[in-house]
mmCIF file of C-alpha atoms and ligand atoms in Angstrom:
data_model
loop_
_atom_site.group_PDB
_atom_site.id
_atom_site.type_symbol
_atom_site.label_atom_id
_atom_site.label_comp_id
_atom_site.label_asym_id
_atom_site.label_seq_id
_atom_site.Cartn_x
_atom_site.Cartn_y
_atom_site.Cartn_z
ATOM 1 C CA UNK A 793 52.580 182.989 -35.381
ATOM 2 C CA UNK A 794 52.682 179.182 -35.199
ATOM 3 C CA UNK A 795 55.735 177.951 -33.305
ATOM 4 C CA UNK A 796 57.773 175.033 -34.581
ATOM 5 C CA UNK A 797 60.743 173.189 -33.030
ATOM 6 C CA UNK A 798 63.177 172.194 -35.763
ATOM 7 C CA UNK A 799 65.772 169.493 -35.124
ATOM 8 C CA UNK A 800 68.710 171.452 -36.460
ATOM 9 C CA UNK A 801 72.168 170.140 -37.341
ATOM 10 C CA UNK A 802 73.757 173.147 -39.008
ATOM 11 C CA UNK A 803 74.049 171.318 -42.323
ATOM 12 C CA UNK A 804 72.553 172.241 -45.687
ATOM 13 C CA UNK A 805 69.166 170.503 -45.328
ATOM 14 C CA UNK A 806 68.233 171.938 -41.964
ATOM 15 C CA UNK A 807 69.610 175.389 -42.801
ATOM 16 C CA UNK A 808 67.402 175.530 -45.874
ATOM 17 C CA UNK A 809 64.560 174.178 -43.712
ATOM 18 C CA UNK A 810 64.789 177.147 -41.323
ATOM 19 C CA UNK A 811 64.134 179.536 -44.184
ATOM 20 C CA UNK A 812 61.532 177.337 -45.876
ATOM 21 C CA UNK A 813 59.528 176.985 -42.651
ATOM 22 C CA UNK A 814 59.701 180.738 -42.040
ATOM 23 C CA UNK A 815 58.274 181.283 -45.479
ATOM 24 C CA UNK A 816 55.436 178.917 -44.581
ATOM 25 C CA UNK A 817 54.636 181.276 -41.722
ATOM 26 C CA UNK A 818 56.320 179.553 -38.793
ATOM 27 C CA UNK A 819 58.225 181.017 -35.887
ATOM 28 C CA UNK A 820 61.218 178.652 -36.047
ATOM 29 C CA UNK A 821 62.997 177.537 -32.886
ATOM 30 C CA UNK A 822 66.047 175.405 -33.624
ATOM 31 C CA UNK A 823 66.906 172.515 -31.350
ATOM 32 C CA UNK A 824 70.430 171.105 -31.422
ATOM 33 C CA UNK A 825 71.115 167.846 -29.613
ATOM 34 C CA UNK A 826 74.530 167.086 -28.196
ATOM 35 C CA UNK A 827 74.910 163.306 -28.364
ATOM 36 C CA UNK A 828 78.680 163.426 -28.474
ATOM 37 C CA UNK A 829 79.128 164.251 -32.155
ATOM 38 C CA UNK A 830 81.970 166.615 -31.270
ATOM 39 C CA UNK A 831 80.393 169.541 -33.085
ATOM 40 C CA UNK A 832 81.202 173.233 -32.741
ATOM 41 C CA UNK A 833 77.788 174.517 -31.728
ATOM 42 C CA UNK A 834 78.603 178.224 -31.697
ATOM 43 C CA UNK A 835 79.071 178.372 -35.487
ATOM 44 C CA UNK A 836 75.778 176.544 -36.041
ATOM 45 C CA UNK A 837 73.920 178.733 -33.551
ATOM 46 C CA UNK A 838 75.052 181.907 -35.328
ATOM 47 C CA UNK A 839 74.119 180.421 -38.664
ATOM 48 C CA UNK A 840 70.647 179.392 -37.494
ATOM 49 C CA UNK A 841 69.922 182.867 -36.144
ATOM 50 C CA UNK A 842 71.226 184.536 -39.284
ATOM 51 C CA UNK A 843 68.987 182.296 -41.372
ATOM 52 C CA UNK A 844 65.941 183.335 -39.393
ATOM 53 C CA UNK A 845 65.565 181.179 -36.283
ATOM 54 C CA UNK A 846 64.016 183.122 -33.415
ATOM 55 C CA UNK A 847 65.880 181.015 -30.861
ATOM 56 C CA UNK A 848 68.400 178.174 -30.739
ATOM 57 C CA UNK A 849 68.358 175.613 -27.931
ATOM 58 C CA UNK A 850 71.303 173.276 -27.362
ATOM 59 C CA UNK A 851 70.386 170.217 -25.320
ATOM 60 C CA UNK A 852 73.122 168.211 -23.637
ATOM 61 C CA UNK A 853 71.780 164.670 -24.069
ATOM 62 C CA UNK A 854 75.099 162.872 -23.650
ATOM 63 C CA UNK A 855 74.451 161.343 -20.258
ATOM 64 C CA UNK A 856 70.867 160.354 -20.971
ATOM 65 C CA UNK A 857 71.873 158.908 -24.332
ATOM 66 C CA UNK A 858 74.509 156.660 -22.800
ATOM 67 C CA UNK A 859 72.619 155.602 -19.671
ATOM 68 C CA UNK A 860 69.108 155.156 -21.060
ATOM 69 C CA UNK A 861 69.737 154.173 -24.677
ATOM 70 C CA UNK A 862 73.267 152.847 -25.265
ATOM 71 C CA UNK A 863 73.592 150.709 -22.119
ATOM 72 C CA UNK A 864 70.261 148.922 -22.606
ATOM 73 C CA UNK A 865 71.352 148.012 -26.142
ATOM 74 C CA UNK A 866 74.691 146.706 -24.843
ATOM 75 C CA UNK A 867 73.000 144.655 -22.111
ATOM 76 C CA UNK A 868 70.780 143.155 -24.821
ATOM 77 C CA UNK A 869 73.722 142.643 -27.258
ATOM 78 C CA UNK A 870 71.691 144.400 -29.945
ATOM 79 C CA UNK A 871 73.334 144.355 -33.375
ATOM 80 C CA UNK A 872 71.483 144.890 -36.653
ATOM 81 C CA UNK A 873 72.245 142.507 -39.520
ATOM 82 C CA UNK A 874 75.311 141.254 -37.632
ATOM 83 C CA UNK A 875 77.340 144.415 -38.207
ATOM 84 C CA UNK A 876 75.646 147.600 -37.094
ATOM 85 C CA UNK A 877 75.740 148.640 -33.441
ATOM 86 C CA UNK A 878 72.880 151.072 -34.097
ATOM 87 C CA UNK A 879 74.578 154.349 -33.124
ATOM 88 C CA UNK A 880 72.355 156.491 -35.363
ATOM 89 C CA UNK A 881 69.204 154.500 -34.640
ATOM 90 C CA UNK A 882 69.705 154.787 -30.862
ATOM 91 C CA UNK A 883 70.166 158.551 -31.009
ATOM 92 C CA UNK A 884 66.793 159.170 -32.652
ATOM 93 C CA UNK A 885 64.494 158.347 -29.732
ATOM 94 C CA UNK A 886 66.545 160.403 -27.262
ATOM 95 C CA UNK A 887 66.446 163.357 -29.661
ATOM 96 C CA UNK A 888 62.715 162.829 -30.294
ATOM 97 C CA UNK A 889 62.091 162.928 -26.553
ATOM 98 C CA UNK A 890 64.062 166.163 -26.234
ATOM 99 C CA UNK A 891 62.133 167.697 -29.157
ATOM 100 C CA UNK A 892 58.826 166.851 -27.488
ATOM 101 C CA UNK A 893 60.038 168.343 -24.206
ATOM 102 C CA UNK A 894 61.178 171.490 -26.023
ATOM 103 C CA UNK A 895 57.796 171.749 -27.770
ATOM 104 C CA UNK A 896 56.048 171.562 -24.400
ATOM 105 C CA UNK A 897 58.379 174.129 -22.810
ATOM 106 C CA UNK A 898 57.971 176.528 -25.746
ATOM 107 C CA UNK A 899 54.250 175.835 -26.151
ATOM 108 C CA UNK A 900 54.801 174.800 -29.767
ATOM 109 C CA UNK A 901 52.297 172.561 -31.568
ATOM 110 C CA UNK A 902 54.741 171.608 -34.342
ATOM 111 C CA UNK A 903 58.036 169.762 -34.646
ATOM 112 C CA UNK A 904 60.151 169.485 -37.814
ATOM 113 C CA UNK A 905 63.098 167.314 -38.839
ATOM 114 C CA UNK A 906 65.442 167.293 -41.827
ATOM 115 C CA UNK A 907 65.153 163.618 -42.793
ATOM 116 C CA UNK A 908 64.465 162.504 -46.329
ATOM 117 C CA UNK A 909 61.543 160.334 -47.344
ATOM 118 C CA UNK A 910 63.804 157.392 -48.178
ATOM 119 C CA UNK A 911 65.416 156.691 -44.850
ATOM 120 C CA UNK A 912 64.817 155.122 -41.476
ATOM 121 C CA UNK A 913 65.304 158.267 -39.443
ATOM 122 C CA UNK A 914 62.015 159.882 -40.478
ATOM 123 C CA UNK A 915 60.229 156.783 -39.173
ATOM 124 C CA UNK A 916 62.175 156.770 -35.920
ATOM 125 C CA UNK A 917 61.496 160.445 -35.227
ATOM 126 C CA UNK A 918 57.840 160.388 -36.139
ATOM 127 C CA UNK A 919 56.919 157.115 -34.445
ATOM 128 C CA UNK A 920 58.748 158.226 -31.281
ATOM 129 C CA UNK A 921 57.159 161.671 -31.234
ATOM 130 C CA UNK A 922 53.686 160.215 -31.763
ATOM 131 C CA UNK A 923 54.269 157.689 -28.975
ATOM 132 C CA UNK A 924 55.254 160.482 -26.585
ATOM 133 C CA UNK A 925 52.686 163.110 -27.600
ATOM 134 C CA UNK A 926 50.261 162.342 -30.429
ATOM 135 C CA UNK A 927 48.991 165.929 -30.461
ATOM 136 C CA UNK A 928 52.260 167.232 -31.872
ATOM 137 C CA UNK A 929 52.173 167.716 -35.631
ATOM 138 C CA UNK A 930 55.337 166.778 -37.497
ATOM 139 C CA UNK A 931 56.546 168.513 -40.639
ATOM 140 C CA UNK A 932 59.289 167.035 -42.806
ATOM 141 C CA UNK A 933 60.370 169.850 -45.165
ATOM 142 C CA UNK A 934 62.825 167.703 -47.150
ATOM 143 C CA UNK A 935 59.951 165.354 -48.004
ATOM 144 C CA UNK A 936 57.749 168.228 -49.072
ATOM 145 C CA UNK A 937 59.781 170.901 -50.768
ATOM 146 C CA UNK A 938 60.491 170.974 -54.457
ATOM 147 C CA UNK A 939 64.285 170.820 -54.199
ATOM 148 C CA UNK A 940 65.094 167.371 -55.562
ATOM 149 C CA UNK A 941 68.899 167.664 -55.685
ATOM 150 C CA UNK A 942 71.701 168.988 -53.557
ATOM 151 C CA UNK A 943 72.437 171.503 -56.303
ATOM 152 C CA UNK A 944 68.900 172.877 -56.182
ATOM 153 C CA UNK A 945 69.164 173.245 -52.411
ATOM 154 C CA UNK A 946 72.445 175.125 -52.773
ATOM 155 C CA UNK A 947 70.790 177.395 -55.358
ATOM 156 C CA UNK A 948 67.907 178.034 -52.936
ATOM 157 C CA UNK A 949 70.418 178.820 -50.185
ATOM 158 C CA UNK A 950 72.273 181.279 -52.424
ATOM 159 C CA UNK A 951 69.113 183.045 -53.577
ATOM 160 C CA UNK A 952 67.974 183.438 -49.971
ATOM 161 C CA UNK A 953 71.396 184.357 -48.643
ATOM 162 C CA UNK A 954 71.647 181.342 -46.332
ATOM 163 C CA UNK A 955 75.159 180.697 -45.034
ATOM 164 C CA UNK A 956 76.317 177.179 -45.972
ATOM 165 C CA UNK A 957 79.640 175.401 -46.453
ATOM 166 C CA UNK A 958 80.049 175.577 -50.202
ATOM 167 C CA UNK A 959 83.809 175.198 -50.074
ATOM 168 C CA UNK A 960 83.726 171.754 -51.624
ATOM 169 C CA UNK A 961 81.096 169.133 -52.073
ATOM 170 C CA UNK A 962 81.166 166.739 -49.149
ATOM 171 C CA UNK A 963 81.943 163.286 -50.548
ATOM 172 C CA UNK A 964 79.810 161.387 -47.991
ATOM 173 C CA UNK A 965 76.878 161.824 -45.662
ATOM 174 C CA UNK A 966 78.087 161.287 -42.120
ATOM 175 C CA UNK A 967 76.125 160.871 -38.911
ATOM 176 C CA UNK A 968 78.156 160.742 -35.747
ATOM 177 C CA UNK A 969 77.663 160.386 -32.028
ATOM 178 C CA UNK A 970 79.669 158.932 -29.155
ATOM 179 C CA UNK A 971 78.504 155.361 -29.916
ATOM 180 C CA UNK A 972 79.658 155.397 -33.527
ATOM 181 C CA UNK A 973 79.896 156.919 -36.968
ATOM 182 C CA UNK A 974 77.642 156.093 -39.947
ATOM 183 C CA UNK A 975 78.940 156.955 -43.409
ATOM 184 C CA UNK A 976 76.981 156.656 -46.637
ATOM 185 C CA UNK A 977 76.247 157.973 -50.144
ATOM 186 C CA UNK A 978 78.601 159.354 -52.773
ATOM 187 C CA UNK A 979 80.942 156.713 -54.140
ATOM 188 C CA UNK A 980 79.796 154.230 -51.486
ATOM 189 C CA UNK A 981 76.560 153.818 -53.429
ATOM 190 C CA UNK A 982 78.469 151.372 -55.622
ATOM 191 C CA UNK A 983 78.579 148.215 -53.464
ATOM 192 C CA UNK A 984 81.746 147.109 -55.270
ATOM 193 C CA UNK A 985 83.615 150.336 -54.499
ATOM 194 C CA UNK A 986 86.155 149.877 -51.709
ATOM 195 C CA UNK A 987 85.862 152.756 -49.231
ATOM 196 C CA UNK A 988 88.848 155.063 -49.393
ATOM 197 C CA UNK A 989 90.508 156.188 -46.174
ATOM 198 C CA UNK A 990 88.964 159.668 -46.289
ATOM 199 C CA UNK A 991 85.599 158.071 -45.478
ATOM 200 C CA UNK A 992 86.699 156.961 -42.017
ATOM 201 C CA UNK A 993 86.514 159.470 -39.189
ATOM 202 C CA UNK A 994 87.739 157.821 -35.998
ATOM 203 C CA UNK A 995 89.697 154.670 -36.918
ATOM 204 C CA UNK A 996 93.132 154.163 -38.426
ATOM 205 C CA UNK A 997 93.574 151.721 -41.295
ATOM 206 C CA UNK A 998 94.825 148.358 -40.114
ATOM 207 C CA UNK A 999 98.090 148.918 -41.986
ATOM 208 C CA UNK A 1000 98.824 151.905 -39.777
ATOM 209 C CA UNK A 1001 97.810 150.360 -36.472
ATOM 210 C CA UNK A 1002 100.596 149.348 -34.060
ATOM 211 C CA UNK A 1003 102.208 145.919 -34.513
ATOM 212 C CA UNK A 1004 102.154 145.466 -30.753
ATOM 213 C CA UNK A 1005 98.782 144.823 -29.163
ATOM 214 C CA UNK A 1006 97.336 146.686 -26.176
ATOM 215 C CA UNK A 1007 95.696 144.982 -23.213
ATOM 216 C CA UNK A 1008 92.590 146.298 -21.507
ATOM 217 C CA UNK A 1009 90.772 145.071 -18.431
ATOM 218 C CA UNK A 1010 87.145 146.104 -18.403
ATOM 219 C CA UNK A 1011 85.067 145.758 -15.265
ATOM 220 C CA UNK A 1012 81.277 145.384 -15.535
ATOM 221 C CA UNK A 1013 78.534 145.554 -12.956
ATOM 222 C CA UNK A 1014 74.990 144.441 -13.821
ATOM 223 C CA UNK A 1015 76.092 144.288 -17.460
ATOM 224 C CA UNK A 1016 77.311 147.906 -17.541
ATOM 225 C CA UNK A 1017 81.000 148.778 -17.962
ATOM 226 C CA UNK A 1018 82.329 150.786 -15.035
ATOM 227 C CA UNK A 1019 86.136 150.633 -15.071
ATOM 228 C CA UNK A 1020 89.016 150.344 -17.494
ATOM 229 C CA UNK A 1021 92.253 148.948 -16.059
ATOM 230 C CA UNK A 1022 90.950 149.498 -12.543
ATOM 231 C CA UNK A 1023 90.041 153.163 -13.077
ATOM 232 C CA UNK A 1024 86.375 154.190 -12.787
ATOM 233 C CA UNK A 1025 84.823 156.265 -15.582
ATOM 234 C CA UNK A 1026 81.396 157.704 -16.147
ATOM 235 C CA UNK A 1027 79.685 156.120 -19.125
ATOM 236 C CA UNK A 1028 80.317 158.800 -21.704
ATOM 237 C CA UNK A 1029 84.025 159.142 -20.812
ATOM 238 C CA UNK A 1030 84.448 155.380 -20.816
ATOM 239 C CA UNK A 1031 83.088 155.127 -24.344
ATOM 240 C CA UNK A 1032 85.242 158.058 -25.507
ATOM 241 C CA UNK A 1033 88.321 156.402 -24.052
ATOM 242 C CA UNK A 1034 87.613 153.073 -25.772
ATOM 243 C CA UNK A 1035 86.913 154.864 -29.055
ATOM 244 C CA UNK A 1036 90.268 156.525 -28.896
ATOM 245 C CA UNK A 1037 92.282 153.389 -27.996
ATOM 246 C CA UNK A 1038 90.204 151.153 -30.245
ATOM 247 C CA UNK A 1039 90.398 153.608 -33.141
ATOM 248 C CA UNK A 1040 94.201 153.520 -33.022
ATOM 249 C CA UNK A 1041 94.073 149.740 -33.278
ATOM 250 C CA UNK A 1042 91.673 149.961 -36.218
ATOM 251 C CA UNK A 1043 88.841 148.298 -34.345
ATOM 252 C CA UNK A 1044 85.140 148.439 -35.139
ATOM 253 C CA UNK A 1045 84.968 149.168 -38.849
ATOM 254 C CA UNK A 1046 82.222 147.478 -40.814
ATOM 255 C CA UNK A 1047 80.904 147.620 -44.343
ATOM 256 C CA UNK A 1048 77.292 146.592 -44.748
ATOM 257 C CA UNK A 1049 74.590 146.301 -47.367
ATOM 258 C CA UNK A 1050 71.688 146.857 -45.039
ATOM 259 C CA UNK A 1051 67.952 146.567 -45.329
ATOM 260 C CA UNK A 1052 66.110 149.758 -44.590
ATOM 261 C CA UNK A 1053 62.666 149.775 -43.135
ATOM 262 C CA UNK A 1054 61.282 151.432 -46.272
ATOM 263 C CA UNK A 1055 62.288 148.473 -48.421
ATOM 264 C CA UNK A 1056 65.545 149.766 -49.879
ATOM 265 C CA UNK A 1057 68.876 147.991 -49.671
ATOM 266 C CA UNK A 1058 71.593 150.525 -48.974
ATOM 267 C CA UNK A 1059 75.328 150.501 -48.437
ATOM 268 C CA UNK A 1060 76.652 152.010 -45.255
ATOM 269 C CA UNK A 1061 80.006 151.816 -43.538
ATOM 270 C CA UNK A 1062 80.332 152.122 -39.788
ATOM 271 C CA UNK A 1063 82.949 152.862 -37.188
ATOM 272 C CA UNK A 1064 82.263 151.864 -33.624
ATOM 273 C CA UNK A 1065 85.476 150.936 -31.773
ATOM 274 C CA UNK A 1066 84.056 151.221 -28.245
ATOM 275 C CA UNK A 1067 80.888 149.332 -29.156
ATOM 276 C CA UNK A 1068 82.877 146.506 -30.742
ATOM 277 C CA UNK A 1069 85.171 146.140 -27.723
ATOM 278 C CA UNK A 1070 82.339 146.373 -25.201
ATOM 279 C CA UNK A 1071 80.168 143.837 -27.044
ATOM 280 C CA UNK A 1072 83.017 141.327 -27.138
ATOM 281 C CA UNK A 1073 83.765 141.870 -23.461
ATOM 282 C CA UNK A 1074 80.123 141.822 -22.379
ATOM 283 C CA UNK A 1075 79.367 138.606 -24.257
ATOM 284 C CA UNK A 1076 82.465 136.985 -22.742
ATOM 285 C CA UNK A 1077 81.292 137.872 -19.247
ATOM 286 C CA UNK A 1078 77.814 136.558 -19.976
ATOM 287 C CA UNK A 1079 79.419 133.324 -21.147
ATOM 288 C CA UNK A 1080 81.049 132.986 -17.744
ATOM 289 C CA UNK A 1081 78.065 133.945 -15.609
ATOM 290 C CA UNK A 1082 74.851 132.874 -17.378
ATOM 291 C CA UNK A 1083 73.536 129.356 -17.890
ATOM 292 C CA UNK A 1084 73.162 127.686 -21.257
ATOM 293 C CA UNK A 1085 69.424 128.112 -21.746
ATOM 294 C CA UNK A 1086 69.580 131.766 -20.688
ATOM 295 C CA UNK A 1087 72.371 132.438 -23.182
ATOM 296 C CA UNK A 1088 70.396 130.764 -25.932
ATOM 297 C CA UNK A 1089 67.186 132.609 -25.214
ATOM 298 C CA UNK A 1090 69.003 135.916 -24.853
ATOM 299 C CA UNK A 1091 70.388 135.521 -28.357
ATOM 300 C CA UNK A 1092 66.863 135.283 -29.740
ATOM 301 C CA UNK A 1093 65.862 138.354 -27.769
ATOM 302 C CA UNK A 1094 68.909 140.256 -29.081
ATOM 303 C CA UNK A 1095 67.737 139.863 -32.655
ATOM 304 C CA UNK A 1096 64.307 141.249 -31.851
ATOM 305 C CA UNK A 1097 65.644 144.040 -29.683
ATOM 306 C CA UNK A 1098 68.019 145.207 -32.453
ATOM 307 C CA UNK A 1099 65.120 145.275 -34.859
ATOM 308 C CA UNK A 1100 62.956 147.302 -32.488
ATOM 309 C CA UNK A 1101 65.749 149.882 -32.233
ATOM 310 C CA UNK A 1102 66.319 149.898 -35.975
ATOM 311 C CA UNK A 1103 62.625 150.245 -36.709
ATOM 312 C CA UNK A 1104 62.114 153.192 -34.378
ATOM 313 C CA UNK A 1105 59.999 151.238 -31.897
ATOM 314 C CA UNK A 1106 61.833 152.387 -28.777
ATOM 315 C CA UNK A 1107 58.870 153.833 -26.917
ATOM 316 C CA UNK A 1108 56.727 150.714 -27.117
ATOM 317 C CA UNK A 1109 55.442 148.175 -24.597
ATOM 318 C CA UNK A 1110 57.415 145.291 -26.123
ATOM 319 C CA UNK A 1111 60.670 147.200 -25.833
ATOM 320 C CA UNK A 1112 59.885 147.971 -22.188
ATOM 321 C CA UNK A 1113 59.009 144.371 -21.472
ATOM 322 C CA UNK A 1114 62.250 143.136 -23.027
ATOM 323 C CA UNK A 1115 64.170 145.651 -20.918
ATOM 324 C CA UNK A 1116 62.690 144.117 -17.781
ATOM 325 C CA UNK A 1117 63.738 140.671 -18.948
ATOM 326 C CA UNK A 1118 67.241 141.767 -19.914
ATOM 327 C CA UNK A 1119 67.784 143.639 -16.647
ATOM 328 C CA UNK A 1120 66.852 140.488 -14.769
ATOM 329 C CA UNK A 1121 69.463 138.514 -16.740
ATOM 330 C CA UNK A 1122 72.175 141.039 -15.873
ATOM 331 C CA UNK A 1123 72.011 140.638 -12.070
ATOM 332 C CA UNK A 1124 75.096 138.429 -12.069
ATOM 333 C CA UNK A 1125 76.867 139.874 -15.083
ATOM 334 C CA UNK A 1126 79.641 141.295 -12.985
ATOM 335 C CA UNK A 1127 83.380 140.913 -13.256
ATOM 336 C CA UNK A 1128 86.395 141.705 -15.377
ATOM 337 C CA UNK A 1129 87.285 140.814 -18.941
ATOM 338 C CA UNK A 1130 90.831 140.957 -20.269
ATOM 339 C CA UNK A 1131 90.962 141.902 -23.904
ATOM 340 C CA UNK A 1132 93.800 142.335 -26.357
ATOM 341 C CA UNK A 1133 93.510 144.919 -29.127
ATOM 342 C CA UNK A 1134 95.592 144.106 -32.159
ATOM 343 C CA UNK A 1135 95.339 144.975 -35.837
ATOM 344 C CA UNK A 1136 91.599 145.486 -36.076
ATOM 345 C CA UNK A 1137 90.714 142.783 -33.600
ATOM 346 C CA UNK A 1138 89.609 142.687 -29.995
ATOM 347 C CA UNK A 1139 90.524 139.271 -28.633
ATOM 348 C CA UNK A 1140 89.065 138.214 -25.321
ATOM 349 C CA UNK A 1141 91.953 136.499 -23.513
ATOM 350 C CA UNK A 1142 90.626 136.187 -19.951
ATOM 351 C CA UNK A 1143 87.598 136.686 -17.715
ATOM 352 C CA UNK A 1144 86.826 136.471 -14.000
ATOM 353 C CA UNK A 1145 83.755 137.047 -11.875
ATOM 354 C CA UNK A 1146 82.556 136.718 -8.296
ATOM 355 C CA UNK A 1147 79.367 135.304 -9.862
ATOM 356 C CA UNK A 1148 81.149 132.865 -12.147
ATOM 357 C CA UNK A 1149 79.209 129.731 -13.054
ATOM 358 C CA UNK A 1150 82.412 128.009 -14.178
ATOM 359 C CA UNK A 1151 83.291 125.081 -11.928
ATOM 360 C CA UNK A 1152 86.876 123.990 -12.240
ATOM 361 C CA UNK A 1153 86.221 120.799 -10.271
ATOM 362 C CA UNK A 1154 83.796 119.739 -13.018
ATOM 363 C CA UNK A 1155 85.807 120.925 -16.016
ATOM 364 C CA UNK A 1156 89.261 119.736 -15.030
ATOM 365 C CA UNK A 1157 91.116 116.858 -16.668
ATOM 366 C CA UNK A 1158 93.600 116.907 -13.822
ATOM 367 C CA UNK A 1159 93.593 116.228 -10.093
ATOM 368 C CA UNK A 1160 90.487 117.189 -8.097
ATOM 369 C CA UNK A 1161 87.963 116.056 -10.716
ATOM 370 C CA UNK A 1162 84.496 115.785 -9.138
ATOM 371 C CA UNK A 1163 82.611 114.911 -12.320
ATOM 372 C CA UNK A 1164 81.247 111.370 -12.152
ATOM 373 C CA UNK A 1165 81.963 109.980 -15.627
ATOM 374 C CA UNK A 1166 80.026 106.791 -14.893
ATOM 375 C CA UNK A 1167 76.787 108.836 -15.072
ATOM 376 C CA UNK A 1168 77.468 109.792 -18.682
ATOM 377 C CA UNK A 1169 76.604 106.327 -20.017
ATOM 378 C CA UNK A 1170 72.984 106.414 -18.829
ATOM 379 C CA UNK A 1171 72.571 110.017 -19.840
ATOM 380 C CA UNK A 1172 73.618 109.290 -23.420
ATOM 381 C CA UNK A 1173 71.439 106.209 -23.516
ATOM 382 C CA UNK A 1174 68.299 108.256 -22.802
ATOM 383 C CA UNK A 1175 69.373 111.290 -24.780
ATOM 384 C CA UNK A 1176 69.840 109.194 -27.925
ATOM 385 C CA UNK A 1177 66.848 106.934 -27.310
ATOM 386 C CA UNK A 1178 64.471 108.540 -29.832
ATOM 387 C CA UNK A 1179 67.018 108.160 -32.659
ATOM 388 C CA UNK A 1180 68.022 104.551 -32.065
ATOM 389 C CA UNK A 1181 67.621 102.504 -35.239
ATOM 390 C CA UNK A 1182 65.128 99.661 -35.000
ATOM 391 C CA UNK A 1183 66.855 96.304 -35.262
HETATM 392 N N1 LIG B 1204 71.763 153.397 -41.958
HETATM 393 C C1 LIG B 1204 71.849 153.879 -40.627
HETATM 394 C C2 LIG B 1204 70.503 153.807 -39.951
HETATM 395 O O1 LIG B 1204 69.513 153.809 -40.605
HETATM 396 C C3 LIG B 1204 72.433 155.278 -40.537
HETATM 397 C C4 LIG B 1204 71.634 156.368 -41.180
HETATM 398 C C5 LIG B 1204 72.293 157.734 -41.218
HETATM 399 N N2 LIG B 1204 73.499 157.668 -41.970
HETATM 400 C C6 LIG B 1204 74.163 158.706 -42.464
HETATM 401 N N3 LIG B 1204 75.320 158.460 -42.992
HETATM 402 N N4 LIG B 1204 73.704 159.925 -42.475
HETATM 403 O O2 LIG B 1204 70.446 153.760 -38.753
#
């Protein structure tokens, strides 16, 4: 029997996929990735086996996800279309890598995923898998089967006795990991519809956030956050902690009409409290420690890097080359940023660094000024020379 590794979530699509693939003659091994979505795996494991999986593997990818995927995106300040910190997009390559490893370990020639033919995730999975092992054949049941609606899938599940949550129709499609939550479909498909509170998973509405702000001091080394208020955390815990504090202060919500790779505009809302706080803090520290031209060039690189992540081009030479550049820029991005969380905002209110490029003796308007103002006259003369009007 042909073996296939199915990226399994426990939801309707992938549950139906287990059965559908079995009917196509596959020995189905389900792979569940833990990227910090806070899921109860034991229920899903039982369900997968009951539906016909011969084996269920749970991979703990939390550490790898944070260290090798989230931190590089933070160091690069990668944001898509100004508002999306790429939580879902970043999780795809780490899961793809784990699927390929599982296929090798199980001697399977096939991998399957539950993505639709309209989204970005199918691209991210398939491009990543092909970059890692082009011999693996990918099957996308949702793209192939003749079950065009959710209702038809539920009917299929009932006929084949597949356990699913039919309690009530889920109002939204939600993808979650430690770096953020992506929420789409249902009523959100009307771009004019204001999201109701039931859509949000990890943030309070601003009306319910405390009137008194909270201060945080975040310490970075080589562009990576290491401590909060003087206490060291491992990466995953640090993000969890900022999500919980930030969520209470209603930080990191965004509402975006975004441009998918397949040419569709779609409406998605996001929650990413930790990402929002860390981006603000990281950029503030870069402002203190990097020079002007570096900051400028890094902004250009950020745009491209975000797009590479969004487009599923993680395992590519350009992405690797940019990583080398970004790592070089982060040598001196070390120090502490003081940030105030209040009513949906993360205000940077202070920063300090042993590698600071700020020179008080040049900036000051008070005693101790070492800036020679007499030099400014000649500088301006030459700087403006090309634009001088002919007399
Ligand atoms: N639009 C986001 C992306 O392409 C998230 C996709 C998954 N969203 C979801 N709610 N299931 O990266």
